[in-house]
Amino acid sequence: MNQNSKEQEYEKVLDLLDHFIKKYQNLGRNAIETSIVSLLKNNVSGLFFVGFYEVIDENYLEVGPYQSTILATPRIEKGKGQCGQCWAEGKIQIQEDVKVCQNYIACDNETQSEIVIPVIKNGVVQSVLDIDSEQLSRFDDIDSKYLQKIVEYLI
């Protein structure tokens, strides 16, 4: 996929999300997360799994709204896998090839690459946005930039 096409897909998602949020003011977190997941899965090419994991206590993330053909790992321990590492570090995780990642939690055999974006409010990670692809090296700085803008709707 060329960079212009990718940016156009994300711009469409941002535009649709912005209109949706303005139309339906005062939405709860679950409604916004569900809408983000749907918009990304249906408008950005090459995404296999799109979902949120919520911080439920000091030790675990629990699966939230997601879309995929697979069942998600229901709970992830802090520091474990790309999602747990993202939560522990509060930093974006991009894994170009999950098969060579020692700290990867496999839910399926199709996923080749992954990006995880922390949702940080008042300096605390509230949740993480986890996105998997069946393509190697699918995610880059463009994905990171736009996904950060998208999760800002939750802050």
mmCIF file with all atom_site columns, C-alpha atoms in Angstrom:
data_model
loop_
_atom_site.group_PDB
_atom_site.id
_atom_site.type_symbol
_atom_site.label_atom_id
_atom_site.label_alt_id
_atom_site.label_comp_id
_atom_site.label_asym_id
_atom_site.label_entity_id
_atom_site.label_seq_id
_atom_site.pdbx_PDB_ins_code
_atom_site.Cartn_x
_atom_site.Cartn_y
_atom_site.Cartn_z
_atom_site.occupancy
_atom_site.B_iso_or_equiv
_atom_site.pdbx_formal_charge
_atom_site.auth_seq_id
_atom_site.auth_comp_id
_atom_site.auth_asym_id
_atom_site.auth_atom_id
_atom_site.pdbx_PDB_model_num
ATOM 1   C CA . MET A 1 1   ? 0.000   0.000   0.000  1.00 0.00 ? 1   MET A CA 1
ATOM 2   C CA . ASN A 1 2   ? 1.375   3.403   -0.856 1.00 0.00 ? 2   ASN A CA 1
ATOM 3   C CA . GLN A 1 3   ? 1.622   6.063   1.835  1.00 0.00 ? 3   GLN A CA 1
ATOM 4   C CA . ASN A 1 4   ? -0.908  8.424   0.197  1.00 0.00 ? 4   ASN A CA 1
ATOM 5   C CA . SER A 1 5   ? -3.592  5.716   0.112  1.00 0.00 ? 5   SER A CA 1
ATOM 6   C CA . LYS A 1 6   ? -2.936  4.856   3.754  1.00 0.00 ? 6   LYS A CA 1
ATOM 7   C CA . GLU A 1 7   ? -3.196  8.491   4.791  1.00 0.00 ? 7   GLU A CA 1
ATOM 8   C CA . GLN A 1 8   ? -6.432  8.881   2.824  1.00 0.00 ? 8   GLN A CA 1
ATOM 9   C CA . GLU A 1 9   ? -7.943  5.888   4.608  1.00 0.00 ? 9   GLU A CA 1
ATOM 10  C CA . TYR A 1 10  ? -7.034  7.305   8.007  1.00 0.00 ? 10  TYR A CA 1
ATOM 11  C CA . GLU A 1 11  ? -8.270  10.782  7.062  1.00 0.00 ? 11  GLU A CA 1
ATOM 12  C CA . LYS A 1 12  ? -11.626 9.229   6.147  1.00 0.00 ? 12  LYS A CA 1
ATOM 13  C CA . VAL A 1 13  ? -11.783 7.479   9.528  1.00 0.00 ? 13  VAL A CA 1
ATOM 14  C CA . LEU A 1 14  ? -10.947 10.711  11.362 1.00 0.00 ? 14  LEU A CA 1
ATOM 15  C CA . ASP A 1 15  ? -13.591 12.632  9.404  1.00 0.00 ? 15  ASP A CA 1
ATOM 16  C CA . LEU A 1 16  ? -16.290 10.009  10.032 1.00 0.00 ? 16  LEU A CA 1
ATOM 17  C CA . LEU A 1 17  ? -15.377 9.725   13.706 1.00 0.00 ? 17  LEU A CA 1
ATOM 18  C CA . ASP A 1 18  ? -15.369 13.500  14.179 1.00 0.00 ? 18  ASP A CA 1
ATOM 19  C CA . HIS A 1 19  ? -18.818 13.834  12.597 1.00 0.00 ? 19  HIS A CA 1
ATOM 20  C CA . PHE A 1 20  ? -20.139 10.940  14.678 1.00 0.00 ? 20  PHE A CA 1
ATOM 21  C CA . ILE A 1 21  ? -18.822 12.358  17.965 1.00 0.00 ? 21  ILE A CA 1
ATOM 22  C CA . LYS A 1 22  ? -20.254 15.811  17.193 1.00 0.00 ? 22  LYS A CA 1
ATOM 23  C CA . LYS A 1 23  ? -23.645 14.355  16.241 1.00 0.00 ? 23  LYS A CA 1
ATOM 24  C CA . TYR A 1 24  ? -23.925 12.124  19.313 1.00 0.00 ? 24  TYR A CA 1
ATOM 25  C CA . GLN A 1 25  ? -22.450 14.203  22.107 1.00 0.00 ? 25  GLN A CA 1
ATOM 26  C CA . ASN A 1 26  ? -21.691 12.844  25.575 1.00 0.00 ? 26  ASN A CA 1
ATOM 27  C CA . LEU A 1 27  ? -21.118 9.275   24.435 1.00 0.00 ? 27  LEU A CA 1
ATOM 28  C CA . GLY A 1 28  ? -19.651 6.831   26.914 1.00 0.00 ? 28  GLY A CA 1
ATOM 29  C CA . ARG A 1 29  ? -16.234 5.259   26.496 1.00 0.00 ? 29  ARG A CA 1
ATOM 30  C CA . ASN A 1 30  ? -17.619 1.916   25.282 1.00 0.00 ? 30  ASN A CA 1
ATOM 31  C CA . ALA A 1 31  ? -19.646 3.574   22.505 1.00 0.00 ? 31  ALA A CA 1
ATOM 32  C CA . ILE A 1 32  ? -16.642 5.567   21.319 1.00 0.00 ? 32  ILE A CA 1
ATOM 33  C CA . GLU A 1 33  ? -14.315 2.545   21.420 1.00 0.00 ? 33  GLU A CA 1
ATOM 34  C CA . THR A 1 34  ? -16.837 0.398   19.556 1.00 0.00 ? 34  THR A CA 1
ATOM 35  C CA . SER A 1 35  ? -17.193 3.089   16.897 1.00 0.00 ? 35  SER A CA 1
ATOM 36  C CA . ILE A 1 36  ? -13.413 3.480   16.528 1.00 0.00 ? 36  ILE A CA 1
ATOM 37  C CA . VAL A 1 37  ? -12.990 -0.278  16.101 1.00 0.00 ? 37  VAL A CA 1
ATOM 38  C CA . SER A 1 38  ? -15.721 -0.455  13.472 1.00 0.00 ? 38  SER A CA 1
ATOM 39  C CA . LEU A 1 39  ? -14.439 2.542   11.521 1.00 0.00 ? 39  LEU A CA 1
ATOM 40  C CA . LEU A 1 40  ? -10.857 1.246   11.460 1.00 0.00 ? 40  LEU A CA 1
ATOM 41  C CA . LYS A 1 41  ? -11.758 -2.354  10.584 1.00 0.00 ? 41  LYS A CA 1
ATOM 42  C CA . ASN A 1 42  ? -14.084 -1.284  7.763  1.00 0.00 ? 42  ASN A CA 1
ATOM 43  C CA . ASN A 1 43  ? -12.097 1.610   6.274  1.00 0.00 ? 43  ASN A CA 1
ATOM 44  C CA . VAL A 1 44  ? -8.388  0.826   6.649  1.00 0.00 ? 44  VAL A CA 1
ATOM 45  C CA . SER A 1 45  ? -7.050  -1.977  4.480  1.00 0.00 ? 45  SER A CA 1
ATOM 46  C CA . GLY A 1 46  ? -4.920  -4.858  5.716  1.00 0.00 ? 46  GLY A CA 1
ATOM 47  C CA . LEU A 1 47  ? -6.264  -5.053  9.280  1.00 0.00 ? 47  LEU A CA 1
ATOM 48  C CA . PHE A 1 48  ? -7.055  -8.512  10.669 1.00 0.00 ? 48  PHE A CA 1
ATOM 49  C CA . PHE A 1 49  ? -7.828  -7.698  14.320 1.00 0.00 ? 49  PHE A CA 1
ATOM 50  C CA . VAL A 1 50  ? -8.802  -4.302  15.740 1.00 0.00 ? 50  VAL A CA 1
ATOM 51  C CA . GLY A 1 51  ? -9.668  -4.009  19.409 1.00 0.00 ? 51  GLY A CA 1
ATOM 52  C CA . PHE A 1 52  ? -9.228  -2.388  22.765 1.00 0.00 ? 52  PHE A CA 1
ATOM 53  C CA . TYR A 1 53  ? -7.900  -3.898  25.963 1.00 0.00 ? 53  TYR A CA 1
ATOM 54  C CA . GLU A 1 54  ? -8.998  -2.140  29.156 1.00 0.00 ? 54  GLU A CA 1
ATOM 55  C CA . VAL A 1 55  ? -6.967  -1.789  32.344 1.00 0.00 ? 55  VAL A CA 1
ATOM 56  C CA . ILE A 1 56  ? -9.075  -3.619  34.949 1.00 0.00 ? 56  ILE A CA 1
ATOM 57  C CA . ASP A 1 57  ? -6.650  -3.531  37.886 1.00 0.00 ? 57  ASP A CA 1
ATOM 58  C CA . GLU A 1 58  ? -2.930  -3.063  38.515 1.00 0.00 ? 58  GLU A CA 1
ATOM 59  C CA . ASN A 1 59  ? -2.094  -6.456  36.986 1.00 0.00 ? 59  ASN A CA 1
ATOM 60  C CA . TYR A 1 60  ? -4.382  -7.129  34.024 1.00 0.00 ? 60  TYR A CA 1
ATOM 61  C CA . LEU A 1 61  ? -5.867  -5.870  30.803 1.00 0.00 ? 61  LEU A CA 1
ATOM 62  C CA . GLU A 1 62  ? -9.214  -7.303  29.725 1.00 0.00 ? 62  GLU A CA 1
ATOM 63  C CA . VAL A 1 63  ? -10.551 -7.426  26.182 1.00 0.00 ? 63  VAL A CA 1
ATOM 64  C CA . GLY A 1 64  ? -12.979 -4.666  25.268 1.00 0.00 ? 64  GLY A CA 1
ATOM 65  C CA . PRO A 1 65  ? -14.707 -3.862  21.985 1.00 0.00 ? 65  PRO A CA 1
ATOM 66  C CA . TYR A 1 66  ? -13.064 -5.579  19.010 1.00 0.00 ? 66  TYR A CA 1
ATOM 67  C CA . GLN A 1 67  ? -13.681 -6.872  15.494 1.00 0.00 ? 67  GLN A CA 1
ATOM 68  C CA . SER A 1 68  ? -11.992 -9.902  13.990 1.00 0.00 ? 68  SER A CA 1
ATOM 69  C CA . THR A 1 69  ? -12.645 -13.397 12.727 1.00 0.00 ? 69  THR A CA 1
ATOM 70  C CA . ILE A 1 70  ? -10.864 -14.809 15.798 1.00 0.00 ? 70  ILE A CA 1
ATOM 71  C CA . LEU A 1 71  ? -11.578 -14.771 19.507 1.00 0.00 ? 71  LEU A CA 1
ATOM 72  C CA . ALA A 1 72  ? -9.319  -12.388 21.374 1.00 0.00 ? 72  ALA A CA 1
ATOM 73  C CA . THR A 1 73  ? -7.133  -13.320 24.317 1.00 0.00 ? 73  THR A CA 1
ATOM 74  C CA . PRO A 1 74  ? -9.499  -12.384 27.175 1.00 0.00 ? 74  PRO A CA 1
ATOM 75  C CA . ARG A 1 75  ? -6.915  -11.192 29.733 1.00 0.00 ? 75  ARG A CA 1
ATOM 76  C CA . ILE A 1 76  ? -3.323  -10.044 29.400 1.00 0.00 ? 76  ILE A CA 1
ATOM 77  C CA . GLU A 1 77  ? -0.898  -9.610  32.261 1.00 0.00 ? 77  GLU A CA 1
ATOM 78  C CA . LYS A 1 78  ? 0.998   -6.335  32.595 1.00 0.00 ? 78  LYS A CA 1
ATOM 79  C CA . GLY A 1 79  ? 4.277   -6.552  30.680 1.00 0.00 ? 79  GLY A CA 1
ATOM 80  C CA . LYS A 1 80  ? 3.230   -9.687  28.759 1.00 0.00 ? 80  LYS A CA 1
ATOM 81  C CA . GLY A 1 81  ? 2.805   -9.580  24.988 1.00 0.00 ? 81  GLY A CA 1
ATOM 82  C CA . GLN A 1 82  ? 2.805   -6.389  22.968 1.00 0.00 ? 82  GLN A CA 1
ATOM 83  C CA . CYS A 1 83  ? -0.349  -5.112  24.700 1.00 0.00 ? 83  CYS A CA 1
ATOM 84  C CA . GLY A 1 84  ? 0.984   -5.721  28.202 1.00 0.00 ? 84  GLY A CA 1
ATOM 85  C CA . GLN A 1 85  ? 4.319   -4.172  27.251 1.00 0.00 ? 85  GLN A CA 1
ATOM 86  C CA . CYS A 1 86  ? 2.574   -1.114  25.778 1.00 0.00 ? 86  CYS A CA 1
ATOM 87  C CA . TRP A 1 87  ? 0.641   -0.713  29.021 1.00 0.00 ? 87  TRP A CA 1
ATOM 88  C CA . ALA A 1 88  ? 3.727   -1.169  31.211 1.00 0.00 ? 88  ALA A CA 1
ATOM 89  C CA . GLU A 1 89  ? 5.854   1.288   29.201 1.00 0.00 ? 89  GLU A CA 1
ATOM 90  C CA . GLY A 1 90  ? 3.109   3.683   28.092 1.00 0.00 ? 90  GLY A CA 1
ATOM 91  C CA . LYS A 1 91  ? 4.691   3.649   24.625 1.00 0.00 ? 91  LYS A CA 1
ATOM 92  C CA . ILE A 1 92  ? 3.573   2.599   21.169 1.00 0.00 ? 92  ILE A CA 1
ATOM 93  C CA . GLN A 1 93  ? 4.675   -0.900  20.189 1.00 0.00 ? 93  GLN A CA 1
ATOM 94  C CA . ILE A 1 94  ? 5.241   -1.808  16.539 1.00 0.00 ? 94  ILE A CA 1
ATOM 95  C CA . GLN A 1 95  ? 6.164   -5.383  15.725 1.00 0.00 ? 95  GLN A CA 1
ATOM 96  C CA . GLU A 1 96  ? 7.032   -5.915  12.051 1.00 0.00 ? 96  GLU A CA 1
ATOM 97  C CA . ASP A 1 97  ? 7.171   -9.723  12.369 1.00 0.00 ? 97  ASP A CA 1
ATOM 98  C CA . VAL A 1 98  ? 5.435   -11.287 15.358 1.00 0.00 ? 98  VAL A CA 1
ATOM 99  C CA . LYS A 1 99  ? 7.065   -14.654 14.642 1.00 0.00 ? 99  LYS A CA 1
ATOM 100 C CA . VAL A 1 100 ? 10.442  -13.312 15.802 1.00 0.00 ? 100 VAL A CA 1
ATOM 101 C CA . CYS A 1 101 ? 9.067   -11.480 18.845 1.00 0.00 ? 101 CYS A CA 1
ATOM 102 C CA . GLN A 1 102 ? 9.878   -13.274 22.091 1.00 0.00 ? 102 GLN A CA 1
ATOM 103 C CA . ASN A 1 103 ? 7.221   -11.327 24.020 1.00 0.00 ? 103 ASN A CA 1
ATOM 104 C CA . TYR A 1 104 ? 4.299   -12.130 21.721 1.00 0.00 ? 104 TYR A CA 1
ATOM 105 C CA . ILE A 1 105 ? 1.012   -13.768 22.721 1.00 0.00 ? 105 ILE A CA 1
ATOM 106 C CA . ALA A 1 106 ? -0.306  -15.720 19.732 1.00 0.00 ? 106 ALA A CA 1
ATOM 107 C CA . CYS A 1 107 ? -4.091  -15.951 19.318 1.00 0.00 ? 107 CYS A CA 1
ATOM 108 C CA . ASP A 1 108 ? -3.921  -17.306 15.792 1.00 0.00 ? 108 ASP A CA 1
ATOM 109 C CA . ASN A 1 109 ? -1.552  -18.330 12.997 1.00 0.00 ? 109 ASN A CA 1
ATOM 110 C CA . GLU A 1 110 ? -2.544  -15.570 10.565 1.00 0.00 ? 110 GLU A CA 1
ATOM 111 C CA . THR A 1 111 ? -1.169  -12.490 12.335 1.00 0.00 ? 111 THR A CA 1
ATOM 112 C CA . GLN A 1 112 ? 2.170   -11.334 10.919 1.00 0.00 ? 112 GLN A CA 1
ATOM 113 C CA . SER A 1 113 ? 2.553   -7.808  12.351 1.00 0.00 ? 113 SER A CA 1
ATOM 114 C CA . GLU A 1 114 ? 1.063   -5.726  15.154 1.00 0.00 ? 114 GLU A CA 1
ATOM 115 C CA . ILE A 1 115 ? 0.782   -2.178  16.464 1.00 0.00 ? 115 ILE A CA 1
ATOM 116 C CA . VAL A 1 116 ? -0.413  -1.230  19.945 1.00 0.00 ? 116 VAL A CA 1
ATOM 117 C CA . ILE A 1 117 ? -1.281  2.347   20.950 1.00 0.00 ? 117 ILE A CA 1
ATOM 118 C CA . PRO A 1 118 ? -1.660  3.365   24.614 1.00 0.00 ? 118 PRO A CA 1
ATOM 119 C CA . VAL A 1 119 ? -4.646  5.493   25.600 1.00 0.00 ? 119 VAL A CA 1
ATOM 120 C CA . ILE A 1 120 ? -3.202  7.781   28.268 1.00 0.00 ? 120 ILE A CA 1
ATOM 121 C CA . LYS A 1 121 ? -5.300  10.153  30.393 1.00 0.00 ? 121 LYS A CA 1
ATOM 122 C CA . ASN A 1 122 ? -3.737  12.289  33.122 1.00 0.00 ? 122 ASN A CA 1
ATOM 123 C CA . GLY A 1 123 ? -0.479  10.348  32.755 1.00 0.00 ? 123 GLY A CA 1
ATOM 124 C CA . VAL A 1 124 ? -2.126  6.953   33.308 1.00 0.00 ? 124 VAL A CA 1
ATOM 125 C CA . VAL A 1 125 ? -2.720  4.274   30.674 1.00 0.00 ? 125 VAL A CA 1
ATOM 126 C CA . GLN A 1 126 ? -6.485  3.606   30.596 1.00 0.00 ? 126 GLN A CA 1
ATOM 127 C CA . SER A 1 127 ? -6.515  1.102   27.748 1.00 0.00 ? 127 SER A CA 1
ATOM 128 C CA . VAL A 1 128 ? -4.596  0.068   24.647 1.00 0.00 ? 128 VAL A CA 1
ATOM 129 C CA . LEU A 1 129 ? -5.673  -0.152  21.013 1.00 0.00 ? 129 LEU A CA 1
ATOM 130 C CA . ASP A 1 130 ? -4.370  -3.394  19.514 1.00 0.00 ? 130 ASP A CA 1
ATOM 131 C CA . ILE A 1 131 ? -4.270  -3.909  15.749 1.00 0.00 ? 131 ILE A CA 1
ATOM 132 C CA . ASP A 1 132 ? -2.979  -6.989  13.927 1.00 0.00 ? 132 ASP A CA 1
ATOM 133 C CA . SER A 1 133 ? -2.353  -7.600  10.241 1.00 0.00 ? 133 SER A CA 1
ATOM 134 C CA . GLU A 1 134 ? -1.796  -10.665 8.097  1.00 0.00 ? 134 GLU A CA 1
ATOM 135 C CA . GLN A 1 135 ? 0.934   -8.707  6.273  1.00 0.00 ? 135 GLN A CA 1
ATOM 136 C CA . LEU A 1 136 ? 4.547   -8.484  7.423  1.00 0.00 ? 136 LEU A CA 1
ATOM 137 C CA . SER A 1 137 ? 5.745   -4.960  8.249  1.00 0.00 ? 137 SER A CA 1
ATOM 138 C CA . ARG A 1 138 ? 2.228   -3.538  7.760  1.00 0.00 ? 138 ARG A CA 1
ATOM 139 C CA . PHE A 1 139 ? 2.603   -0.781  10.371 1.00 0.00 ? 139 PHE A CA 1
ATOM 140 C CA . ASP A 1 140 ? 4.813   2.311   10.342 1.00 0.00 ? 140 ASP A CA 1
ATOM 141 C CA . ASP A 1 141 ? 5.012   5.934   11.515 1.00 0.00 ? 141 ASP A CA 1
ATOM 142 C CA . ILE A 1 142 ? 1.964   6.907   9.457  1.00 0.00 ? 142 ILE A CA 1
ATOM 143 C CA . ASP A 1 143 ? -0.184  4.346   11.289 1.00 0.00 ? 143 ASP A CA 1
ATOM 144 C CA . SER A 1 144 ? 1.281   5.496   14.590 1.00 0.00 ? 144 SER A CA 1
ATOM 145 C CA . LYS A 1 145 ? 0.557   9.167   13.864 1.00 0.00 ? 145 LYS A CA 1
ATOM 146 C CA . TYR A 1 146 ? -3.060  8.639   12.816 1.00 0.00 ? 146 TYR A CA 1
ATOM 147 C CA . LEU A 1 147 ? -3.899  6.066   15.481 1.00 0.00 ? 147 LEU A CA 1
ATOM 148 C CA . GLN A 1 148 ? -2.659  8.463   18.160 1.00 0.00 ? 148 GLN A CA 1
ATOM 149 C CA . LYS A 1 149 ? -5.018  11.109  16.770 1.00 0.00 ? 149 LYS A CA 1
ATOM 150 C CA . ILE A 1 150 ? -7.883  8.617   16.775 1.00 0.00 ? 150 ILE A CA 1
ATOM 151 C CA . VAL A 1 151 ? -7.428  7.518   20.413 1.00 0.00 ? 151 VAL A CA 1
ATOM 152 C CA . GLU A 1 152 ? -7.393  11.169  21.487 1.00 0.00 ? 152 GLU A CA 1
ATOM 153 C CA . TYR A 1 153 ? -11.196 11.006  21.172 1.00 0.00 ? 153 TYR A CA 1
ATOM 154 C CA . LEU A 1 154 ? -11.110 8.863   24.325 1.00 0.00 ? 154 LEU A CA 1
ATOM 155 C CA . ILE A 1 155 ? -9.157  11.370  26.407 1.00 0.00 ? 155 ILE A CA 1
#
